[in-house]
CSV table of C-alpha atoms in Angstrom, one decimal:
chain,number,residue,atom,x,y,z
I,967,MET,CA,-77.9,168.2,58.4
I,968,GLU,CA,-74.5,168.2,56.9
I,969,CYS,CA,-72.9,167.0,60.1
I,970,VAL,CA,-73.9,166.0,63.6
I,971,LEU,CA,-71.5,166.0,66.5
I,972,ARG,CA,-72.3,163.8,69.6
I,973,ALA,CA,-70.5,164.2,72.9
I,974,GLU,CA,-71.1,163.2,76.5
I,975,ARG,CA,-70.0,166.7,77.5
I,976,VAL,CA,-71.1,169.8,75.5
I,977,LEU,CA,-70.8,173.2,77.1
I,978,ILE,CA,-74.3,174.8,76.8
I,979,ASP,CA,-75.3,177.8,78.9
I,980,GLY,CA,-72.5,177.2,81.3
I,981,HIS,CA,-73.2,173.5,81.9
I,982,GLN,CA,-71.6,170.4,80.5
I,983,VAL,CA,-74.4,168.1,79.2
I,984,PRO,CA,-74.7,165.1,76.9
I,985,ALA,CA,-75.9,166.5,73.5
I,986,ALA,CA,-76.0,166.2,69.8
I,987,VAL,CA,-75.1,169.3,67.8
I,988,GLY,CA,-76.4,169.4,64.3
I,989,ILE,CA,-74.6,171.6,61.7
I,990,ASP,CA,-76.0,172.9,58.4
I,991,ARG,CA,-74.7,175.6,56.1
I,992,GLY,CA,-72.1,176.7,58.7
I,993,ARG,CA,-74.6,177.2,61.5
I,994,ILE,CA,-75.8,175.2,64.5
I,995,ALA,CA,-79.2,174.0,63.3
I,996,PHE,CA,-80.0,171.5,66.0
I,997,LEU,CA,-79.4,170.8,69.7
I,998,GLY,CA,-80.8,167.7,71.3
I,999,GLU,CA,-80.2,164.6,73.4
I,1000,VAL,CA,-76.9,162.9,72.6
I,1001,ASP,CA,-78.7,160.0,70.9
I,1002,ALA,CA,-81.4,162.1,69.2
I,1003,ASP,CA,-82.5,161.2,65.7
I,1004,CYS,CA,-80.7,163.7,63.6
I,1005,PRO,CA,-80.0,162.4,60.1
I,1006,ALA,CA,-76.8,163.9,58.7
I,1007,GLY,CA,-74.3,163.4,56.0
I,1008,GLU,CA,-71.6,162.8,58.7
I,1009,ASP,CA,-72.3,161.5,62.2
I,1010,ILE,CA,-69.4,161.9,64.6
I,1011,ARG,CA,-69.2,160.7,68.2
I,1012,LEU,CA,-66.5,162.4,70.2
I,1013,PRO,CA,-64.3,160.4,72.7
I,1014,GLU,CA,-65.6,160.4,76.3
I,1015,SER,CA,-62.6,162.4,77.4
I,1016,VAL,CA,-63.5,165.4,75.1
I,1017,VAL,CA,-65.7,168.4,75.9
I,1018,LEU,CA,-67.2,170.2,72.9
I,1019,LEU,CA,-66.7,173.9,73.5
I,1020,PRO,CA,-67.4,177.0,71.5
I,1021,GLY,CA,-64.4,178.0,69.5
I,1022,PHE,CA,-62.2,180.4,71.3
I,1023,VAL,CA,-62.1,184.0,70.1
I,1024,ASP,CA,-58.8,185.9,70.4
I,1025,THR,CA,-59.2,189.7,69.9
I,1026,HIS,CA,-55.6,190.6,70.5
I,1027,VAL,CA,-53.3,189.1,67.8
I,1028,HIS,CA,-50.4,190.8,66.0
I,1029,ILE,CA,-50.1,189.0,62.7
I,1030,ASN,CA,-47.7,191.7,61.4
I,1031,ASP,CA,-48.6,191.0,57.7
I,1032,PRO,CA,-47.9,192.5,55.2
I,1033,GLY,CA,-44.4,194.0,55.4
I,1034,THR,CA,-42.5,191.9,58.0
I,1035,ASP,CA,-41.1,188.4,58.4
I,1036,TRP,CA,-42.3,188.2,62.0
I,1037,GLU,CA,-45.5,186.3,61.4
I,1038,GLY,CA,-48.1,185.9,58.6
I,1039,PHE,CA,-51.7,185.1,58.1
I,1040,GLU,CA,-51.1,181.4,57.1
I,1041,THR,CA,-48.9,180.6,60.1
I,1042,ALA,CA,-50.8,182.7,62.6
I,1043,THR,CA,-54.2,181.2,61.7
I,1044,ALA,CA,-52.8,177.7,61.5
I,1045,ALA,CA,-51.5,178.2,65.1
I,1046,ALA,CA,-54.9,179.5,66.1
I,1047,ALA,CA,-56.8,176.6,64.6
I,1048,ALA,CA,-54.4,174.2,66.5
I,1049,ALA,CA,-55.4,176.0,69.7
I,1050,GLY,CA,-59.1,175.7,69.2
I,1051,ILE,CA,-59.3,179.4,68.3
I,1052,THR,CA,-61.8,180.0,65.5
I,1053,THR,CA,-61.7,183.8,65.3
I,1054,VAL,CA,-58.8,186.2,65.6
I,1055,VAL,CA,-58.9,190.0,65.4
I,1056,ASP,CA,-55.7,191.5,64.1
I,1057,MET,CA,-54.0,194.5,65.6
I,1058,PRO,CA,-53.2,197.5,63.4
I,1059,LEU,CA,-49.5,198.0,64.0
I,1060,ASP,CA,-46.2,196.2,63.2
I,1061,CYS,CA,-47.4,195.6,59.7
I,1062,ASP,CA,-46.4,197.8,56.8
I,1063,PRO,CA,-48.4,199.9,56.2
I,1064,VAL,CA,-50.1,200.2,59.6
I,1065,THR,CA,-53.9,199.9,59.5
I,1066,THR,CA,-54.7,203.6,59.9
I,1067,SER,CA,-56.5,204.1,56.5
I,1068,VAL,CA,-59.0,202.2,54.3
I,1069,ALA,CA,-56.2,201.7,51.7
I,1070,ALA,CA,-54.0,200.0,54.3
I,1071,LEU,CA,-57.0,197.8,55.5
I,1072,ASN,CA,-57.8,196.7,52.0
I,1073,LEU,CA,-54.1,195.8,51.4
I,1074,LYS,CA,-54.2,193.7,54.6
I,1075,LYS,CA,-57.4,192.0,53.5
I,1076,ALA,CA,-55.9,191.2,50.1
I,1077,THR,CA,-52.8,189.7,51.8
I,1078,ALA,CA,-55.0,187.5,54.0
I,1079,ALA,CA,-57.3,186.3,51.2
I,1080,GLY,CA,-56.9,182.5,50.7
I,1081,ASN,CA,-54.3,182.2,53.4
I,1082,CYS,CA,-56.4,181.9,56.6
I,1083,HIS,CA,-57.4,178.7,58.5
I,1084,VAL,CA,-59.8,180.6,60.8
I,1085,ASP,CA,-62.0,183.7,60.6
I,1086,VAL,CA,-60.1,187.0,60.8
I,1087,GLY,CA,-61.3,190.5,61.8
I,1088,TYR,CA,-59.4,193.7,62.0
I,1089,TRP,CA,-59.0,196.6,64.4
I,1090,GLY,CA,-58.3,200.1,63.0
I,1091,GLY,CA,-55.5,202.2,64.3
I,1092,VAL,CA,-55.9,205.7,65.9
I,1093,VAL,CA,-52.8,207.9,65.6
I,1094,PRO,CA,-52.3,211.6,65.7
I,1095,GLY,CA,-53.7,213.1,62.5
I,1096,ASN,CA,-56.1,210.3,61.3
I,1097,LEU,CA,-59.3,211.1,63.2
I,1098,ASP,CA,-61.0,212.0,60.0
I,1099,ASP,CA,-60.3,208.5,58.7
I,1100,LEU,CA,-62.0,206.7,61.5
I,1101,ALA,CA,-65.5,206.9,60.0
I,1102,ASP,CA,-64.3,205.4,56.7
I,1103,LEU,CA,-62.5,202.6,58.5
I,1104,ALA,CA,-65.7,201.8,60.5
I,1105,ARG,CA,-67.7,201.7,57.2
I,1106,ALA,CA,-65.0,199.4,55.8
I,1107,GLY,CA,-65.7,196.9,58.5
I,1108,VAL,CA,-63.1,197.2,61.3
I,1109,ARG,CA,-64.4,195.8,64.6
I,1110,GLY,CA,-63.3,198.9,66.5
I,1111,PHE,CA,-60.1,200.9,67.1
I,1112,LYS,CA,-56.8,200.7,69.0
I,1113,CYS,CA,-54.4,203.4,70.2
I,1114,PHE,CA,-51.4,203.8,72.4
I,1115,LEU,CA,-50.7,206.1,75.3
I,1116,ALA,CA,-47.0,205.3,75.3
I,1117,ASP,CA,-44.4,204.8,72.6
I,1118,SER,CA,-45.6,201.8,70.5
I,1119,GLY,CA,-42.1,200.9,69.3
I,1120,ASN,CA,-43.2,201.7,65.8
I,1121,PRO,CA,-42.5,205.2,64.4
I,1122,HIS,CA,-45.4,204.7,61.9
I,1123,PHE,CA,-47.8,204.2,64.8
I,1124,PRO,CA,-47.2,207.1,67.3
I,1125,HIS,CA,-49.0,207.3,70.6
I,1126,LEU,CA,-51.6,209.8,71.5
I,1127,SER,CA,-51.2,212.7,74.0
I,1128,PRO,CA,-53.8,213.0,76.7
I,1129,ALA,CA,-55.5,215.8,74.7
I,1130,GLN,CA,-55.4,213.7,71.5
I,1131,PHE,CA,-56.8,210.8,73.3
I,1132,ARG,CA,-59.8,212.7,74.6
I,1133,ASP,CA,-60.4,214.0,71.0
I,1134,ALA,CA,-60.2,210.4,69.8
I,1135,MET,CA,-62.7,209.3,72.4
I,1136,GLY,CA,-65.1,211.9,71.1
I,1137,ARG,CA,-64.9,210.4,67.6
I,1138,ILE,CA,-65.4,206.9,69.0
I,1139,ALA,CA,-68.6,208.1,70.8
I,1140,GLU,CA,-69.9,209.6,67.6
I,1141,LEU,CA,-69.3,206.3,65.8
I,1142,GLY,CA,-70.8,204.2,68.6
I,1143,SER,CA,-67.6,202.1,68.4
I,1144,VAL,CA,-65.0,201.0,71.0
I,1145,LEU,CA,-61.4,202.2,71.5
I,1146,LEU,CA,-58.9,199.7,72.7
I,1147,VAL,CA,-56.1,201.4,74.7
I,1148,HIS,CA,-52.6,200.4,75.4
I,1149,ALA,CA,-52.7,202.0,78.8
I,1150,GLU,CA,-49.2,202.9,79.9
I,1151,SER,CA,-48.3,206.5,80.5
I,1152,ASN,CA,-45.6,207.9,78.3
I,1153,ARG,CA,-45.0,210.6,80.9
I,1154,VAL,CA,-44.2,208.1,83.6
I,1155,ILE,CA,-42.1,205.9,81.4
I,1156,ASP,CA,-40.0,208.8,80.1
I,1157,ALA,CA,-39.3,210.0,83.6
I,1158,GLY,CA,-37.9,206.6,84.6
I,1159,PRO,CA,-34.8,204.6,83.8
I,1160,ALA,CA,-34.2,202.9,80.5
I,1161,PRO,CA,-33.7,199.1,80.5
I,1162,SER,CA,-30.3,197.8,79.9
I,1163,GLY,CA,-28.3,194.6,80.3
I,1164,ARG,CA,-29.3,191.1,81.1
I,1165,GLU,CA,-31.1,191.6,84.4
I,1166,TYR,CA,-34.9,191.4,84.2
I,1167,ARG,CA,-35.3,193.8,87.1
I,1168,SER,CA,-33.9,196.5,84.9
I,1169,PHE,CA,-36.7,195.9,82.4
I,1170,LEU,CA,-39.3,195.7,85.1
I,1171,ALA,CA,-38.1,199.0,86.7
I,1172,SER,CA,-38.4,200.7,83.3
I,1173,ARG,CA,-42.2,200.1,83.1
I,1174,PRO,CA,-43.4,200.5,86.7
I,1175,ASP,CA,-46.9,199.9,88.0
I,1176,ALA,CA,-47.4,203.7,88.1
I,1177,ALA,CA,-47.3,203.8,84.3
I,1178,GLU,CA,-50.4,201.7,84.1
I,1179,ASP,CA,-52.1,203.3,87.0
I,1180,ASP,CA,-51.6,206.8,85.5
I,1181,ALA,CA,-52.9,205.8,82.0
I,1182,VAL,CA,-55.9,203.8,83.3
I,1183,ALA,CA,-57.0,206.9,85.3
I,1184,LEU,CA,-56.9,208.9,82.1
I,1185,VAL,CA,-58.9,206.3,80.2
I,1186,ILE,CA,-61.6,206.1,82.9
I,1187,ASP,CA,-61.9,209.9,83.3
I,1188,ALA,CA,-62.3,210.3,79.5
I,1189,ALA,CA,-64.8,207.5,79.3
I,1190,ALA,CA,-66.8,209.0,82.1
I,1191,ALA,CA,-66.8,212.5,80.7
I,1192,ILE,CA,-67.4,211.6,77.0
I,1193,GLY,CA,-69.4,208.4,77.3
I,1194,ALA,CA,-67.4,206.4,74.7
I,1195,ARG,CA,-66.7,202.8,75.2
I,1196,ALA,CA,-63.1,202.1,76.2
I,1197,HIS,CA,-61.4,198.7,76.6
I,1198,ILE,CA,-58.0,198.5,78.4
I,1199,VAL,CA,-55.8,195.9,76.8
I,1200,HIS,CA,-53.3,193.6,78.5
I,1201,VAL,CA,-53.6,194.7,82.2
I,1202,SER,CA,-50.5,193.5,84.0
I,1203,SER,CA,-50.5,195.6,87.2
I,1204,ALA,CA,-52.9,194.9,90.0
I,1205,THR,CA,-52.6,198.6,91.1
I,1206,VAL,CA,-55.3,199.5,88.4
I,1207,LEU,CA,-57.9,197.0,89.7
I,1208,ALA,CA,-59.4,199.3,92.4
I,1209,ARG,CA,-60.0,202.0,89.7
I,1210,LEU,CA,-61.7,199.5,87.5
I,1211,VAL,CA,-63.9,198.3,90.3
I,1212,GLU,CA,-65.0,201.9,91.0
I,1213,ALA,CA,-65.5,202.7,87.3
I,1214,LYS,CA,-67.8,199.7,86.8
I,1215,ARG,CA,-69.8,200.4,89.9
I,1216,ALA,CA,-70.3,203.9,88.5
I,1217,GLY,CA,-71.6,202.6,85.2
I,1218,ILE,CA,-68.6,204.0,83.2
I,1219,PRO,CA,-68.4,202.1,79.9
I,1220,VAL,CA,-65.0,200.5,80.4
I,1221,THR,CA,-63.8,196.9,80.2
I,1222,ALA,CA,-60.4,195.3,80.6
I,1223,GLU,CA,-58.5,192.2,79.6
I,1224,THR,CA,-55.4,190.4,80.8
I,1225,CYS,CA,-53.2,187.8,79.1
I,1226,PRO,CA,-52.0,184.2,79.7
I,1227,HIS,CA,-48.4,185.3,80.4
I,1228,TYR,CA,-49.5,187.5,83.3
I,1229,LEU,CA,-51.6,184.7,84.7
I,1230,THR,CA,-48.8,182.1,84.3
I,1231,PHE,CA,-45.4,183.5,84.9
I,1232,ALA,CA,-43.9,185.7,87.7
I,1233,ALA,CA,-41.0,188.1,87.7
I,1234,GLU,CA,-39.2,185.9,90.2
I,1235,VAL,CA,-38.7,183.1,87.7
I,1236,VAL,CA,-37.4,185.2,84.8
I,1237,GLN,CA,-33.7,184.4,84.5
I,1238,ASP,CA,-31.1,186.9,83.5
I,1239,GLY,CA,-31.0,187.1,79.7
I,1240,GLY,CA,-34.5,185.7,79.4
I,1241,THR,CA,-35.6,188.2,76.8
I,1242,GLU,CA,-38.3,185.8,75.5
I,1243,PHE,CA,-40.2,187.0,78.5
I,1244,ALA,CA,-39.9,190.7,77.6
I,1245,CYS,CA,-43.3,192.3,76.9
I,1246,CYS,CA,-45.0,195.7,77.5
I,1247,PRO,CA,-46.4,196.1,80.1
I,1248,PRO,CA,-44.1,193.6,81.9
I,1249,ILE,CA,-44.7,190.4,83.8
I,1250,ARG,CA,-44.8,191.3,87.4
I,1251,ASP,CA,-44.3,189.4,90.7
I,1252,GLY,CA,-46.2,186.3,91.9
I,1253,ALA,CA,-48.4,188.2,94.4
I,1254,ASN,CA,-49.5,190.5,91.6
I,1255,ARG,CA,-50.4,187.5,89.5
I,1256,GLU,CA,-52.7,186.1,92.1
I,1257,LEU,CA,-54.5,189.5,92.3
I,1258,LEU,CA,-55.2,189.3,88.6
I,1259,TRP,CA,-56.7,185.9,89.1
I,1260,SER,CA,-58.9,187.3,91.8
I,1261,ALA,CA,-60.0,190.1,89.5
I,1262,LEU,CA,-61.0,187.6,86.8
I,1263,HIS,CA,-63.0,185.7,89.4
I,1264,ASP,CA,-65.0,188.7,90.5
I,1265,GLY,CA,-65.4,190.2,87.1
I,1266,THR,CA,-63.1,193.2,87.4
I,1267,LEU,CA,-61.2,191.8,84.5
I,1268,ASP,CA,-63.6,190.8,81.7
I,1269,LEU,CA,-61.6,188.5,79.4
I,1270,VAL,CA,-58.3,186.9,78.5
I,1271,VAL,CA,-56.6,187.1,75.1
I,1272,SER,CA,-53.1,186.2,73.9
I,1273,ASP,CA,-51.5,189.5,72.8
I,1274,HIS,CA,-49.6,187.2,70.5
I,1275,SER,CA,-46.8,189.6,69.5
I,1276,PRO,CA,-44.0,187.8,67.7
I,1277,CYS,CA,-40.9,189.1,66.1
I,1278,ALA,CA,-37.9,187.7,64.3
I,1279,PRO,CA,-35.5,186.0,66.8
I,1280,ARG,CA,-32.7,188.5,65.9
I,1281,LEU,CA,-34.8,191.2,67.5
I,1282,LYS,CA,-35.0,189.6,70.9
I,1283,GLY,CA,-31.7,191.3,71.9
I,1284,ASP,CA,-29.5,188.3,72.4
I,1285,GLY,CA,-30.3,188.4,76.1
I,1286,ASP,CA,-30.0,192.2,76.5
I,1287,PHE,CA,-33.3,193.7,77.8
I,1288,GLY,CA,-32.2,197.1,76.6
I,1289,ARG,CA,-32.2,195.8,73.0
I,1290,ALA,CA,-35.1,193.3,73.1
I,1291,PHE,CA,-38.3,193.9,71.1
I,1292,GLY,CA,-41.2,193.4,73.6
I,1293,GLY,CA,-43.7,190.7,72.9
I,1294,ILE,CA,-44.8,187.2,73.8
I,1295,SER,CA,-45.4,184.5,71.1
I,1296,SER,CA,-48.2,182.4,72.4
I,1297,LEU,CA,-51.2,182.1,70.1
I,1298,GLN,CA,-51.2,178.3,69.7
I,1299,LEU,CA,-50.8,177.9,73.5
I,1300,SER,CA,-53.1,180.6,74.9
I,1301,PRO,CA,-56.2,178.6,75.9
I,1302,ARG,CA,-54.2,175.7,77.3
I,1303,ALA,CA,-51.9,178.0,79.3
I,1304,VAL,CA,-54.9,179.7,80.9
I,1305,TRP,CA,-56.7,176.4,81.5
I,1306,THR,CA,-53.6,175.0,83.2
I,1307,GLN,CA,-53.6,177.8,85.7
I,1308,ALA,CA,-57.3,178.1,86.0
I,1309,ALA,CA,-57.9,174.4,86.7
I,1310,ALA,CA,-55.2,174.5,89.5
I,1311,ARG,CA,-57.2,177.3,91.1
I,1312,GLY,CA,-60.5,175.5,91.0
I,1313,PHE,CA,-62.1,177.2,87.9
I,1314,GLY,CA,-64.0,175.2,85.3
I,1315,LEU,CA,-64.3,175.1,81.6
I,1316,ALA,CA,-67.4,177.4,81.8
I,1317,ASP,CA,-65.1,180.1,83.2
I,1318,LEU,CA,-62.5,179.5,80.5
I,1319,SER,CA,-65.1,179.7,77.8
I,1320,ARG,CA,-66.6,182.9,79.2
I,1321,TRP,CA,-63.2,184.6,79.4
I,1322,MET,CA,-61.9,183.4,76.1
I,1323,SER,CA,-64.9,182.9,73.9
I,1324,GLU,CA,-68.1,184.7,74.9
I,1325,ARG,CA,-66.7,188.0,76.2
I,1326,PRO,CA,-64.0,188.5,73.5
I,1327,ALA,CA,-66.7,187.9,70.9
I,1328,ALA,CA,-68.9,190.5,72.5
I,1329,LEU,CA,-66.0,193.0,72.7
I,1330,ALA,CA,-65.5,192.8,68.9
I,1331,GLY,CA,-69.2,192.9,68.2
I,1332,TYR,CA,-69.6,189.2,67.1
I,1333,ALA,CA,-73.1,188.3,68.1
I,1334,ASP,CA,-73.0,185.1,66.1
I,1335,ARG,CA,-70.3,183.2,68.0
I,1336,GLY,CA,-68.8,182.6,71.4
I,1337,ARG,CA,-71.5,180.2,72.6
I,1338,ILE,CA,-73.2,176.9,71.5
I,1339,ALA,CA,-76.8,177.7,70.6
I,1340,VAL,CA,-79.1,177.2,67.6
I,1341,GLY,CA,-78.6,179.8,65.0
I,1342,LEU,CA,-75.0,180.7,65.9
I,1343,ARG,CA,-72.0,179.9,63.7
I,1344,ALA,CA,-70.8,176.4,64.1
I,1345,ASP,CA,-67.4,177.5,65.5
I,1346,LEU,CA,-66.5,174.7,67.8
I,1347,CYS,CA,-63.5,173.0,69.5
I,1348,ALA,CA,-63.2,169.4,70.7
I,1349,PHE,CA,-61.1,169.9,73.8
I,1350,ASP,CA,-59.6,167.2,76.1
I,1351,PRO,CA,-59.2,169.0,79.5
I,1352,GLY,CA,-57.2,166.3,81.2
I,1353,ALA,CA,-54.4,165.8,78.7
I,1354,LEU,CA,-50.9,166.9,79.5
I,1355,ASP,CA,-48.2,167.9,77.1
I,1356,THR,CA,-44.8,169.6,77.3
I,1357,VAL,CA,-44.4,172.5,74.9
I,1358,ARG,CA,-41.6,172.3,72.3
I,1359,ALA,CA,-41.5,175.7,70.7
I,1360,ALA,CA,-39.8,174.3,67.6
I,1361,THR,CA,-42.9,172.3,66.8
I,1362,LEU,CA,-45.4,175.1,67.1
I,1363,ARG,CA,-47.1,176.5,64.0
I,1364,HIS,CA,-45.9,180.1,64.7
I,1365,ARG,CA,-43.4,181.3,62.1
I,1366,HIS,CA,-40.6,181.6,64.7
I,1367,PRO,CA,-39.8,179.1,67.5
I,1368,VAL,CA,-39.3,181.8,70.3
I,1369,SER,CA,-41.6,181.4,73.3
I,1370,PRO,CA,-41.3,181.6,77.1
I,1371,TYR,CA,-43.5,178.5,77.2
I,1372,ASP,CA,-40.8,176.3,75.7
I,1373,GLY,CA,-40.4,173.3,78.1
I,1374,VAL,CA,-43.5,174.1,80.1
I,1375,THR,CA,-46.1,171.4,80.7
I,1376,LEU,CA,-49.6,172.5,79.9
I,1377,ARG,CA,-53.0,170.9,80.5
I,1378,GLY,CA,-55.5,170.3,77.7
I,1379,SER,CA,-55.3,169.3,74.1
I,1380,VAL,CA,-57.4,170.1,71.0
I,1381,LEU,CA,-58.7,167.1,69.0
I,1382,GLN,CA,-60.4,169.1,66.3
I,1383,THR,CA,-61.5,172.7,65.4
I,1384,TRP,CA,-64.5,173.6,63.2
I,1385,VAL,CA,-64.8,177.0,61.7
I,1386,ALA,CA,-68.4,177.6,60.4
I,1387,GLY,CA,-68.8,173.8,60.4
I,1388,THR,CA,-65.6,173.1,58.4
I,1389,PRO,CA,-62.8,171.2,60.1
I,1390,ALA,CA,-59.9,173.6,60.3
I,1391,LEU,CA,-57.2,172.0,62.4
I,1392,VAL,CA,-55.5,170.4,59.4
I,1393,GLY,CA,-55.8,170.9,55.6
I,1394,GLU,CA,-55.9,173.8,53.3
I,1395,PRO,CA,-56.6,177.4,54.4
I,1396,VAL,CA,-60.3,178.6,54.0
């Protein structure tokens, strides 16, 4: 073996057990008793406080590279490694060009080359007029596709009408792929008030629960009629949960995610001018948050991902919600933020790993990661679940120090991250 890791607590098949994990050529080649005879070039015993987890997988990350100064592959993947995240999948918008063609995908891959601390995959974009490009994008290696049902905020990535969405789902079915959907209804949002001023309630009123409910109904109906896999991203409103329950009971191929900020914050605590909390769909009230936790518990919501969506500080509107670019910067904090709230509600590390490693890996078609088992990639995270630390946004590895988590105390810390058996928390990009 190249390396063996020994720990009193290793998460294997949902249980924390003493174990030795042998690594060779980037794969887990051995699992045995913690003191098993396993000759290796490097033999590491982890501290008793640490649990060895599968590396986290974040399938909803806006790296926005090339073409912006909002984030970049080096800074984003360094933040991911510091969080114990070993794979990220990049979203296709807010880069220039947007990832709606093979040429744009190749440019993005070239930009990433030599600048990444963790493994990076890509979603392809679906916009009006590019359906004939989807097969080529699939052949070029995208993990699946992403579309919007409301204004994306980027004129180069327009949303789909209901009819265009159904056509897109037909193509997705032909490809045997998955379509990730920003499920807010443009019709509902356009009929409502625009946000303005410093009051968060104005922003909240501009994107009501009805916008999510209307869009999710469209997604479920299309998935049922066409048979294509659909995944609803960043569920914020509990009003959609009953529809998701019914769809899953009926065997409709639809899954759904939520995000750490919806599980952590509540509308009641967002102060006037707090545009660092602005995101689409919005953070709703505390009662709604608890319903999202219940939906994670019962499996209505499948997974949790960051939706890391940074921008330059100048675009946060100087406290005016009518001018603020929507997005939460949280990649480095995502697993710790969820663990903080999950532990307080009686969930365990097996739940955290299922929501943030195993199921995101499955969504993106990664059969070789998300668990600790012989033959899988040695994507691992040494995690201390009891540590406490107060976030200082200025010290995070994100490009810009703007985050609603600034000053928040979170539980958990990452001692080390391994990507395909290589330490990735510090050092040069891989």
